[in-house]
Coordinates of C-alpha atoms in Angstrom, one line a residue:
X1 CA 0.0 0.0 0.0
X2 CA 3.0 2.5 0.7
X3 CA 2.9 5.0 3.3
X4 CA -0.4 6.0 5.0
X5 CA 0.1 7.8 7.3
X6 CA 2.0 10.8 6.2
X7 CA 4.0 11.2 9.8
X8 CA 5.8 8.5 8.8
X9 CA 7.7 10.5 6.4
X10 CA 9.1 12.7 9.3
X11 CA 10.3 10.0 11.4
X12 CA 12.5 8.9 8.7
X13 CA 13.5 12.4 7.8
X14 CA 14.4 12.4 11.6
X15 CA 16.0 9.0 11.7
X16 CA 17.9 10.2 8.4
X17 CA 19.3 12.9 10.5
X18 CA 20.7 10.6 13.7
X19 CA 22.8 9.3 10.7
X20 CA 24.3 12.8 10.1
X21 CA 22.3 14.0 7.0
X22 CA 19.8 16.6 7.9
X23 CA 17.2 17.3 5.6
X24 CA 15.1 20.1 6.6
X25 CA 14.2 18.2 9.9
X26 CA 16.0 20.2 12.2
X27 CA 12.3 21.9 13.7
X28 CA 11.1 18.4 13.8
X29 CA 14.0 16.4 15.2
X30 CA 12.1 16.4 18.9
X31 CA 9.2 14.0 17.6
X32 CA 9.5 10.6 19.0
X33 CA 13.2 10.4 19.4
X34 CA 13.1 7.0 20.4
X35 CA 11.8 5.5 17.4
X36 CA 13.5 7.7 15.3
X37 CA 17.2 7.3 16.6
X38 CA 16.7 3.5 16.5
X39 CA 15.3 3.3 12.8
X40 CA 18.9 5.5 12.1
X41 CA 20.5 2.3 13.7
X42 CA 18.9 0.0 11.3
X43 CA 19.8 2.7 8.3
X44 CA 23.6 3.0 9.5
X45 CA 23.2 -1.3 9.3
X46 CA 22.0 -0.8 5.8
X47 CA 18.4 -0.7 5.4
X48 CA 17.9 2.7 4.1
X49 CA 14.0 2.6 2.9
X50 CA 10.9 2.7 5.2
X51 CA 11.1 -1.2 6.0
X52 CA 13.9 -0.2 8.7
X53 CA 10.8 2.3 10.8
X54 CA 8.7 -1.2 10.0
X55 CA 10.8 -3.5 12.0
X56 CA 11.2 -0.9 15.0
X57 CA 7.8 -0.7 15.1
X58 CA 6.8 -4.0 14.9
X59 CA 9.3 -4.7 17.2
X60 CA 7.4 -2.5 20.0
X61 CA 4.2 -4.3 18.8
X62 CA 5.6 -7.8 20.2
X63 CA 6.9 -6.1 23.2
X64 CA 3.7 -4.8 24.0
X65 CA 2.1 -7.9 23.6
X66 CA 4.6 -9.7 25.6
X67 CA 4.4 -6.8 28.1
X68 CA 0.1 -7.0 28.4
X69 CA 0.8 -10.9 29.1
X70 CA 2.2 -10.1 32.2
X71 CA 0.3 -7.1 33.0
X72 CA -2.4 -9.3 32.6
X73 CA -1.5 -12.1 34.9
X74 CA -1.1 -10.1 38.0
X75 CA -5.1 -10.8 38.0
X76 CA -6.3 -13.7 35.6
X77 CA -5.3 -16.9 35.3
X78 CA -3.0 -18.0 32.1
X79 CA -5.9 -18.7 29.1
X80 CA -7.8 -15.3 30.3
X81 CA -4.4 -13.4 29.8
X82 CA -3.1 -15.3 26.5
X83 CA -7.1 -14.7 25.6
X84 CA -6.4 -11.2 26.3
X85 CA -3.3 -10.7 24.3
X86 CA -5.0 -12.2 21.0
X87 CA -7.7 -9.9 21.2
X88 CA -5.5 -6.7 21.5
X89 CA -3.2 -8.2 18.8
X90 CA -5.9 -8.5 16.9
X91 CA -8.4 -6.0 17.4
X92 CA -9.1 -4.0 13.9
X93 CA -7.8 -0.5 14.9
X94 CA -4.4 -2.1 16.2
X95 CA -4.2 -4.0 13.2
X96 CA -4.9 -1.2 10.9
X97 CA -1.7 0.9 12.6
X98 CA 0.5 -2.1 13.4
X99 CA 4.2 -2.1 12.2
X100 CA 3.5 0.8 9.8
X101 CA 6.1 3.4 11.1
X102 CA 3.4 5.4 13.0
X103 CA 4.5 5.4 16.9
X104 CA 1.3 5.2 18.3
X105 CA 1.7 1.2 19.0
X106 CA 5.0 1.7 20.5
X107 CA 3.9 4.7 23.0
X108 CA 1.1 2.2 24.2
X109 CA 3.7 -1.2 24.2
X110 CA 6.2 1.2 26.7
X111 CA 2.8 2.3 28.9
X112 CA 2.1 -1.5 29.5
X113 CA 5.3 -2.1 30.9
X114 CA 5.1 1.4 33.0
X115 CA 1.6 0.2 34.2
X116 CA 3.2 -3.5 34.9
X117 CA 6.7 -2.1 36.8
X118 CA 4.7 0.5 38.5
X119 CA 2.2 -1.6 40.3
X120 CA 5.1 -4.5 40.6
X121 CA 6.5 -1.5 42.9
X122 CA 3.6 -1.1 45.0
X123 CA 2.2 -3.9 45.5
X124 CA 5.3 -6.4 45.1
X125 CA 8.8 -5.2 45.2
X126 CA 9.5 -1.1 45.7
X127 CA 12.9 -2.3 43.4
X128 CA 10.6 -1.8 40.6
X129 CA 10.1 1.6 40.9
X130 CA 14.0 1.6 39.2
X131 CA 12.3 0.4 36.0
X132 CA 8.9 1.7 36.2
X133 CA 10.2 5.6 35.9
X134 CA 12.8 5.0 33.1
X135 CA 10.4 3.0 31.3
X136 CA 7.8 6.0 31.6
X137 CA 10.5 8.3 30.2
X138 CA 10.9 6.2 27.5
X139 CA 7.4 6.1 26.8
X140 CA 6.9 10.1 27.2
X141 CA 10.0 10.4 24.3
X142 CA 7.7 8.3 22.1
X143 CA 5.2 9.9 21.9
X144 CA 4.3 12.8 24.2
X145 CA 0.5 12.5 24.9
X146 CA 1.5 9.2 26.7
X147 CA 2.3 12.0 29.7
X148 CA -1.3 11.6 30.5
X149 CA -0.3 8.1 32.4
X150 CA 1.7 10.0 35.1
X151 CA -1.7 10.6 36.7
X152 CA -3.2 7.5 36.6
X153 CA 0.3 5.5 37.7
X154 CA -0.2 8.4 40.9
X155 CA -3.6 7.3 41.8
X156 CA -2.9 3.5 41.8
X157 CA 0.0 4.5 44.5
X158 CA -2.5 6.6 46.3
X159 CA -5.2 3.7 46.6
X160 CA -2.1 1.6 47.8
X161 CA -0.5 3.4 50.3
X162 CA -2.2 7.0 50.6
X163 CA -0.5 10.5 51.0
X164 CA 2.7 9.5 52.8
X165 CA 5.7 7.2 51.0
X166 CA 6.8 5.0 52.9
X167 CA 9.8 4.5 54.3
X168 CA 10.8 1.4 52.4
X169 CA 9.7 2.9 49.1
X170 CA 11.3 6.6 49.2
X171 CA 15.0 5.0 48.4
X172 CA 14.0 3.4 45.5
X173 CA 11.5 5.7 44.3
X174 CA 14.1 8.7 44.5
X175 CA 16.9 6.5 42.8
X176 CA 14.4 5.2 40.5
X177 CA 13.8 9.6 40.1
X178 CA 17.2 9.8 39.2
X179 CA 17.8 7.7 36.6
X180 CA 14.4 8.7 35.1
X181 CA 16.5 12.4 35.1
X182 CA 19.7 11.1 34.1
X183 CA 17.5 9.6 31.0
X184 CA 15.4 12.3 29.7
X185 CA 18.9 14.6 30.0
X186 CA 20.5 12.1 28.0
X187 CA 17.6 12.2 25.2
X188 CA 16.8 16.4 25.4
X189 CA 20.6 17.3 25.1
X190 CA 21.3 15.6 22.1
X191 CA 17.7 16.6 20.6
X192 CA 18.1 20.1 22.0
X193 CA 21.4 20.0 20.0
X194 CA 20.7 19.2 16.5
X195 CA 17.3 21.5 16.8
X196 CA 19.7 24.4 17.6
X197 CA 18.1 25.0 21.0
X198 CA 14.3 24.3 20.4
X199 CA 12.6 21.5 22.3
X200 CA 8.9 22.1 21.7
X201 CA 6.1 20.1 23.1
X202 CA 3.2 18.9 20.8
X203 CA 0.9 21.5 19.6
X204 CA -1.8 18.5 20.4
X205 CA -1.1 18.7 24.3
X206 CA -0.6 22.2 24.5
X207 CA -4.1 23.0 22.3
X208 CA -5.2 20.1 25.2
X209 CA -3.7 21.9 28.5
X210 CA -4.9 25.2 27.5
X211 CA -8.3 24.3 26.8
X212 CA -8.4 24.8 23.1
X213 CA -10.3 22.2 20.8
X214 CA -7.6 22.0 17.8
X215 CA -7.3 23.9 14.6
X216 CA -10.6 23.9 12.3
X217 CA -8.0 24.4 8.8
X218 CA -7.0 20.4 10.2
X219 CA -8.9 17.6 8.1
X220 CA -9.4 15.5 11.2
X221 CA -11.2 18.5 12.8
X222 CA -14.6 17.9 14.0
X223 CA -16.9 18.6 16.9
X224 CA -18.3 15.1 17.1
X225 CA -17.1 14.7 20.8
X226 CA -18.8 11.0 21.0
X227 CA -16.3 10.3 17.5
X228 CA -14.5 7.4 19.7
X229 CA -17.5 6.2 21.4
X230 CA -20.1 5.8 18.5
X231 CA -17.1 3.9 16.7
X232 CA -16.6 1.5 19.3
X233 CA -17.6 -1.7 17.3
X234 CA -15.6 -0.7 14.4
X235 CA -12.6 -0.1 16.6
X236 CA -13.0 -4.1 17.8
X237 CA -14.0 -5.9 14.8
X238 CA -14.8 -4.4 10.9
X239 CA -15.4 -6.0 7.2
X240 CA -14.5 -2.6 5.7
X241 CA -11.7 0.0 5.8
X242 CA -12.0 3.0 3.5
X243 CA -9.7 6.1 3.1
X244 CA -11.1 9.5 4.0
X245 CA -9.1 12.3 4.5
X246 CA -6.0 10.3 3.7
X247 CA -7.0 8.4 6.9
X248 CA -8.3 4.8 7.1
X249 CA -11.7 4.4 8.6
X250 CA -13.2 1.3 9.6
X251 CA -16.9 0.9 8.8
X252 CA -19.2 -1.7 9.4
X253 CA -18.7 -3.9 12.5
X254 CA -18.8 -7.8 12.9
X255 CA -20.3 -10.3 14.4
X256 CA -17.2 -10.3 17.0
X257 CA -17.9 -6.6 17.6
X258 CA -21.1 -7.6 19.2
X259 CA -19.8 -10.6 20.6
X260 CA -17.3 -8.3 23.1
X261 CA -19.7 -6.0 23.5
X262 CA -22.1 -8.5 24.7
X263 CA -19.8 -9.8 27.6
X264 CA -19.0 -6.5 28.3
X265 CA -22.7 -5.5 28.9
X266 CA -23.5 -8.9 30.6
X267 CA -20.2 -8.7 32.6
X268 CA -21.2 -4.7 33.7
X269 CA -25.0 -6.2 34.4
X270 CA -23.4 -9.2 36.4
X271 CA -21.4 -6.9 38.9
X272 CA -23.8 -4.2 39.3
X273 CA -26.2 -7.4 40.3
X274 CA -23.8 -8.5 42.5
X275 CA -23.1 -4.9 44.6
X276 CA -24.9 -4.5 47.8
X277 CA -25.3 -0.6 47.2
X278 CA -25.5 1.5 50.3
X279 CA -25.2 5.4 49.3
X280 CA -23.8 7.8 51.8
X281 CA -21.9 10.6 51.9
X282 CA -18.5 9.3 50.8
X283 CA -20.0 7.3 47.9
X284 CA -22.0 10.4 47.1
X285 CA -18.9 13.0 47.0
X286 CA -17.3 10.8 43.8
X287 CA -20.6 10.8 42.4
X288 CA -21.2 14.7 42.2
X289 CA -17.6 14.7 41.0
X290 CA -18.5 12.5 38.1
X291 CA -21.3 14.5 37.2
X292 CA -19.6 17.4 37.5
X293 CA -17.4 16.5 35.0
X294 CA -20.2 15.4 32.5
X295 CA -22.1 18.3 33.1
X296 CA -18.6 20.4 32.0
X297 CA -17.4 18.4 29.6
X298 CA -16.0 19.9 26.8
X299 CA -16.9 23.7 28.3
X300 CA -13.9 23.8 30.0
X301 CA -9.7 22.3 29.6
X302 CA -9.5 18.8 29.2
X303 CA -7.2 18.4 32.0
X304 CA -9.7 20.4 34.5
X305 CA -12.3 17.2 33.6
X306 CA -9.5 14.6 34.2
X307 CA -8.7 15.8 36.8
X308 CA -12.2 16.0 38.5
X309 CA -12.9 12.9 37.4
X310 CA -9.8 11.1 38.8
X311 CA -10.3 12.8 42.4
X312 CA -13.9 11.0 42.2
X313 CA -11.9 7.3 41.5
X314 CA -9.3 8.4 44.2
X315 CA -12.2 8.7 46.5
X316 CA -14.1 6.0 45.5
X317 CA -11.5 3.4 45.6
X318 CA -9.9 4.0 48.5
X319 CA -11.7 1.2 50.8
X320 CA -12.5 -0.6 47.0
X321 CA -11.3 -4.1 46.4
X322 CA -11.7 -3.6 43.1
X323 CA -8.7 -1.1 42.8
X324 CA -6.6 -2.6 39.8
X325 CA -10.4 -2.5 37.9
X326 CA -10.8 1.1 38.8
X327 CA -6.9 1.9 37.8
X328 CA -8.4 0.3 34.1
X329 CA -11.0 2.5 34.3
X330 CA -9.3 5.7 34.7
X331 CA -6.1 4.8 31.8
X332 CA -9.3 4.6 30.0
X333 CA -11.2 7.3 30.6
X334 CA -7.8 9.4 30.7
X335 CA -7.4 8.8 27.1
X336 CA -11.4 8.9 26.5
X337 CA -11.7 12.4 28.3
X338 CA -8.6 13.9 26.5
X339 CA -9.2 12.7 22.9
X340 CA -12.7 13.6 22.6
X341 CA -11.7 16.6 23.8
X342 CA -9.1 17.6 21.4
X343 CA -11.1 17.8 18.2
X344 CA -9.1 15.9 15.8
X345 CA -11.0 12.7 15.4
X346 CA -8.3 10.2 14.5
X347 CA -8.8 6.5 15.5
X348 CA -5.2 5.5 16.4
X349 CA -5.3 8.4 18.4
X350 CA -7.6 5.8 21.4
X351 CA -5.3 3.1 21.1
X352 CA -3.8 3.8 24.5
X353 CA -7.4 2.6 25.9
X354 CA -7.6 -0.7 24.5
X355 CA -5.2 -2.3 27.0
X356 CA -7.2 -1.2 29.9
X357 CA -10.3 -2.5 28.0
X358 CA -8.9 -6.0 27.5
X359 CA -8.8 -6.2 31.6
X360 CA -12.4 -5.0 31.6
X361 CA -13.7 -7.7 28.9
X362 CA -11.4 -10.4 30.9
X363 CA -12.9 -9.0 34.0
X364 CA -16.7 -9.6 32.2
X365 CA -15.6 -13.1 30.8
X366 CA -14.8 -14.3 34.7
X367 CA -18.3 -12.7 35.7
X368 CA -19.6 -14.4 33.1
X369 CA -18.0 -18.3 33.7
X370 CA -19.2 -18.0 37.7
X371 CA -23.1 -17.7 36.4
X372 CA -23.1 -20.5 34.1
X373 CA -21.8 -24.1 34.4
X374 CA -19.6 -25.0 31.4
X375 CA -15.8 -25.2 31.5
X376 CA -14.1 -21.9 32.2
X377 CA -11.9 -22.5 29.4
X378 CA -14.8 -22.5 26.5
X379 CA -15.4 -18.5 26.3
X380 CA -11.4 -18.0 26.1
X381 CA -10.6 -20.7 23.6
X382 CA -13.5 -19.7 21.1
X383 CA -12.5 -16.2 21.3
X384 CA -9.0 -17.1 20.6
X385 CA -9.4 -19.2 17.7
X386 CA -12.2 -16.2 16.1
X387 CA -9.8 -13.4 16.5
X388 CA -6.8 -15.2 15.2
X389 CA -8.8 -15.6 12.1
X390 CA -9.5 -12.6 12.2
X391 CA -6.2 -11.6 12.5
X392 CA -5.3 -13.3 9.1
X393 CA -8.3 -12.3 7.3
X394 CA -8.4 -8.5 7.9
X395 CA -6.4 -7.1 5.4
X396 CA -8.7 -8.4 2.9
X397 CA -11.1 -5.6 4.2
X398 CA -8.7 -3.2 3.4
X399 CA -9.9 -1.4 -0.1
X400 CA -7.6 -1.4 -3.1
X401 CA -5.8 2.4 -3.7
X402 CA -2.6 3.2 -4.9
X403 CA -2.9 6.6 -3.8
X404 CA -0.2 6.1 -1.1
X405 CA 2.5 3.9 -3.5
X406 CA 2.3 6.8 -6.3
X407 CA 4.7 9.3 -4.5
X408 CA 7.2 6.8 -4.5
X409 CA 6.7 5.5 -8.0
X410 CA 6.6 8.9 -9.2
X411 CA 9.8 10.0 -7.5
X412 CA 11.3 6.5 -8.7
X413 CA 10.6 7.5 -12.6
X414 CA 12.0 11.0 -11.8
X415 CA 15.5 9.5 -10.7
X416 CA 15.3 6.6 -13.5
X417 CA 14.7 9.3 -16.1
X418 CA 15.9 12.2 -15.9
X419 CA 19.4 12.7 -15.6
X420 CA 20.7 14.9 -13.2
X421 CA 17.6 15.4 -11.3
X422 CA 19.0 16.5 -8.1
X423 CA 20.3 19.7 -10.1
X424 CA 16.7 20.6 -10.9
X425 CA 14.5 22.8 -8.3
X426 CA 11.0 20.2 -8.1
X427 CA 7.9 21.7 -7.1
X428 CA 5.5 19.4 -5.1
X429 CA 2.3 19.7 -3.5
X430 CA 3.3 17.8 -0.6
X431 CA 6.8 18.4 1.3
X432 CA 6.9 15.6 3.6
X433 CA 6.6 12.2 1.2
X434 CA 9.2 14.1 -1.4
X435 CA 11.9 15.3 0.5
X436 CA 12.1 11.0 1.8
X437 CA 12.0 10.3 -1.8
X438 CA 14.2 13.0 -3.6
X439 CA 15.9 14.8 -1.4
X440 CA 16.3 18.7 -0.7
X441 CA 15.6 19.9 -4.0
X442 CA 12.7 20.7 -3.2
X443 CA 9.6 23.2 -3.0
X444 CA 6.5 23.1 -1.5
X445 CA 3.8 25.1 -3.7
X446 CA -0.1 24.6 -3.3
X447 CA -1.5 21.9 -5.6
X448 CA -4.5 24.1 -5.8
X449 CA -2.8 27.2 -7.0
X450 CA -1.8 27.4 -10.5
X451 CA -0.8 31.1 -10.9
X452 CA 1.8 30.4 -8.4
X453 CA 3.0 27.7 -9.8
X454 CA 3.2 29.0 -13.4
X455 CA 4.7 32.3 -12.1
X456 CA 7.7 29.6 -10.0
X457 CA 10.9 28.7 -11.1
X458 CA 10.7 25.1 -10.4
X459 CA 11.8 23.2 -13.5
X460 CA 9.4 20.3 -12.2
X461 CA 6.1 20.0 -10.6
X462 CA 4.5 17.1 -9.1
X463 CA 0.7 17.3 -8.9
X464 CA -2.4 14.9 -7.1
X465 CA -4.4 16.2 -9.3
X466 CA -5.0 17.2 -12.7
X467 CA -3.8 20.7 -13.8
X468 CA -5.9 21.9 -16.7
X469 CA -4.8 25.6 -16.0
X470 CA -1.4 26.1 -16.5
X471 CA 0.5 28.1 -19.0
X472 CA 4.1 27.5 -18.7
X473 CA 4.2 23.4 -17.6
X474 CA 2.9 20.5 -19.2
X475 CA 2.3 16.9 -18.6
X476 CA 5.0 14.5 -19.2
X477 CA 3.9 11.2 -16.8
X478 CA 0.9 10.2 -15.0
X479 CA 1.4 7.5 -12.2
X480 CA -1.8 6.2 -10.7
X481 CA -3.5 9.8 -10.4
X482 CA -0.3 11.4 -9.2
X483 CA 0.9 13.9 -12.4
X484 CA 4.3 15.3 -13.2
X485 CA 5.0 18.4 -15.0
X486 CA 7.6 19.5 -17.2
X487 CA 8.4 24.0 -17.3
X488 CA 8.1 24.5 -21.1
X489 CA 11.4 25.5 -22.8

């Protein structure tokens, strides 16, 4: 398919860069340093082209699955959590963004092993905390948004042990500090470096912190605030994927989307069933707090309704014994509250909550098995063998486009025929996908604007669309919809 998600492009710019060749990435060099620096790796090793960004992020894919195995088995036994792992492997929106150089994956593979170190430290061994800070650093230098998990990691340690740290903990928690520190110095200096001073933080959390809903000029804009929730199916299981906006979108659910949502709605009916509900005036606090935060949403910073929202869950969960499901509940509603927030609707942007959702549809298979009397293992088994099918049989709901392989076929016939072409200035209606492919000669100019690029210099330009209006250029190749012209002599 090529490249379809046009970040991509900048990591490898970036990674490009760690190798000592920067191509006009030095105001970009602070995104996701970590995946970037180790695709240069696999460049400096020899593989130059985007399959090096594959294999690091496919890479993080497996470690994230590995790393939700044994997040998962602090609670459930070993089919629930191998159950687990096939489901999030498998699930249509992590399929749809697996292994294809975008860096959402690898933020959430780096936040399970945060999640699984950090309540190792409180609840096992405080020798964790060494790992559980460094890891979250690694995660933050990712991808940024993943910052969002520092509160959530805070109020599993407050249900734990309250307001004080205890004595046993402080030693490792400060060394633990330290290296975190000595970590993020290590990153920032060298990124601070080759972006001659500038470290900027993403526009996306900024816009987020300062209560701003994201720029309307942006394709992904929208004011649908229940995008994330009205896609839900989709998200777990879909016989379509189309591409709008340069975007793929899955459409039309499957039979396994109901499935999952069925033991989810069966589990949720099971434990409220099961609750001996007694209101008074603690449980009542949470509960003003929670409506609080509906009643606000979206009127106000998205951190504000986190925040509100996470001081209900402190206070409800403090005598709970259902704390690691309530630590779930608020990774998910963390990411929930945040995206639907920002309005950019972009699906990958809710992968961080599917972890925490595989708990909470383990949690409902469990419910489930104690109600009826069949073997435990029968729910587990069948779900694993459905999703593994599906896991082999969803690209074939991917539509057919060559939209995203033309830039690189185009780019290929300019350096096959014509001689010399780095010597030429190329105009192009997209930067990002031509500088990977050709290098730093050249220019963005606005496929829509044909005076401009008549009145340019540019001895080439590369068009997505027809240009029926120019005086000066004309058409020498069309490559799947993606036109190249020539500046008449």
């Amino acid at each position: 398919m090529g490249i379809y998600c046009s970040d991509v492009y900048v990591y490898l710019l970036n990674a490009v860069y760690y190798t000592g060749h920067n191509i006009y990435s030095t105001t970009t060099i602070y995104l996701s340093p970590v995946i970037c620096f180790l695709t240069s790796i696999l460049m400096t090793l020899g593989i130059k082209d985007a399959t090096s960004i594959y294999i690091v992020t496919g890479l993080f894919a497996v470690i994230g699955n590995i790393g939700l195995y044994f997040l998962l088995r602090i609670r459930f036994d070993e089919i629930l959590s191998l159950t687990g792992v096939i489901l999030y492997a498998t699930f249509a929106l992590n399929l749809t963004w697996l292994a294809n150089g975008s860096i959402d994956i690898p933020g959430v593979s780096i936040t399970i092993w945060t999640i699984f170190f950090m309540i190792m430290a409180v609840d096992k061994n405080p020798k964790y905390y060494l790992l559980a800070f460094p890891t979250l650093i690694i995660a933050f230098f990712t991808r940024y948004t993943i910052v969002f998990i520092i509160p959530v990691m805070v109020l599993y340690y407050l249900y734990r042990k309250g307001f004080k740290i205890e004595k046993q903990d402080a030693k490792y928690i400060i060394i633990g500090l330290l290296i975190a520190g000595l970590l993020a110095a290590l990153i920032l200096m060298p990124v601070t470096s080759m972006g001659n001073g500038n470290f900027e933080p993403t526009t996306q959390i900024s816009e987020g912190i300062g209560g701003e809903h994201g720029r309307t000029n942006d394709p992904a804009y929208s004011t649908d605030v229940g995008y994330y929730l009205s896609n839900f199916l989709n998200f777990i299981s879909s016989s379509k994927v189309t591409f709008e906006g340069n975007t793929p979108a899955l459409k039309d659910p499957t039979i396994l989307s109901y499935l999952i949502a069925g033991i989810l709605a069966i589990g949720s009916i099971i434990f409220i069933a099961n609750k001996d509900y007694e209101l008074n005036k603690r449980k009542l606090i949470p509960l003003a707090l929670f409506l609080i935060a509906f009643l606000t949403f979206n009127k106000t910073s998205s951190v504000i309704t986190i925040l509100i929202t996470l001081i209900g869950l402190l206070i409800l969960g403090r005598d709970s014994k259902h704390q690691m499901g309530l630590l779930m509940l608020s990774w998910i509603l963390v990411n929930l509250i945040y995206y639907s927030y920002y309005s950019h609707n972009v699906n990958r942007y809710i992968i961080p909550a599917i972890p925490p959702l595989i708990y909470l549809i383990l949690a409902g298979i469990e419910l489930i098995n104690e109600k009826i009397s069949i073997n435990r293992n029968i729910i587990p088994i069948a779900l694993i063998v459905l999703f593994v099918i599906q896991g082999f049989t969803f690209c074939l709901a991917f539509e057919e486009t060559n939209q995203y392989i033309a830039p690189q076929e185009i780019s290929e016939y300019i350096i096959h025929e014509i001689p010399n072409y780095e010597k030429y200035e190329i105009g192009v209606y997209n930067i990002r996908p031509f500088y990977w492919y050709l290098g730093e000669n050249v220019t963005g100019i606005e496929n829509h604007n044909t005076a401009k690029i008549d009145a340019s210099n540019v001895s080439y330009y590369i068009s997505k669309a027809p240009l029926n209006g120019l005086n000066n250029y004309s058409e020498i190749k069309n490559i799947h919809n993606m036109y190249l012209y020539k500046k008449n002599v």
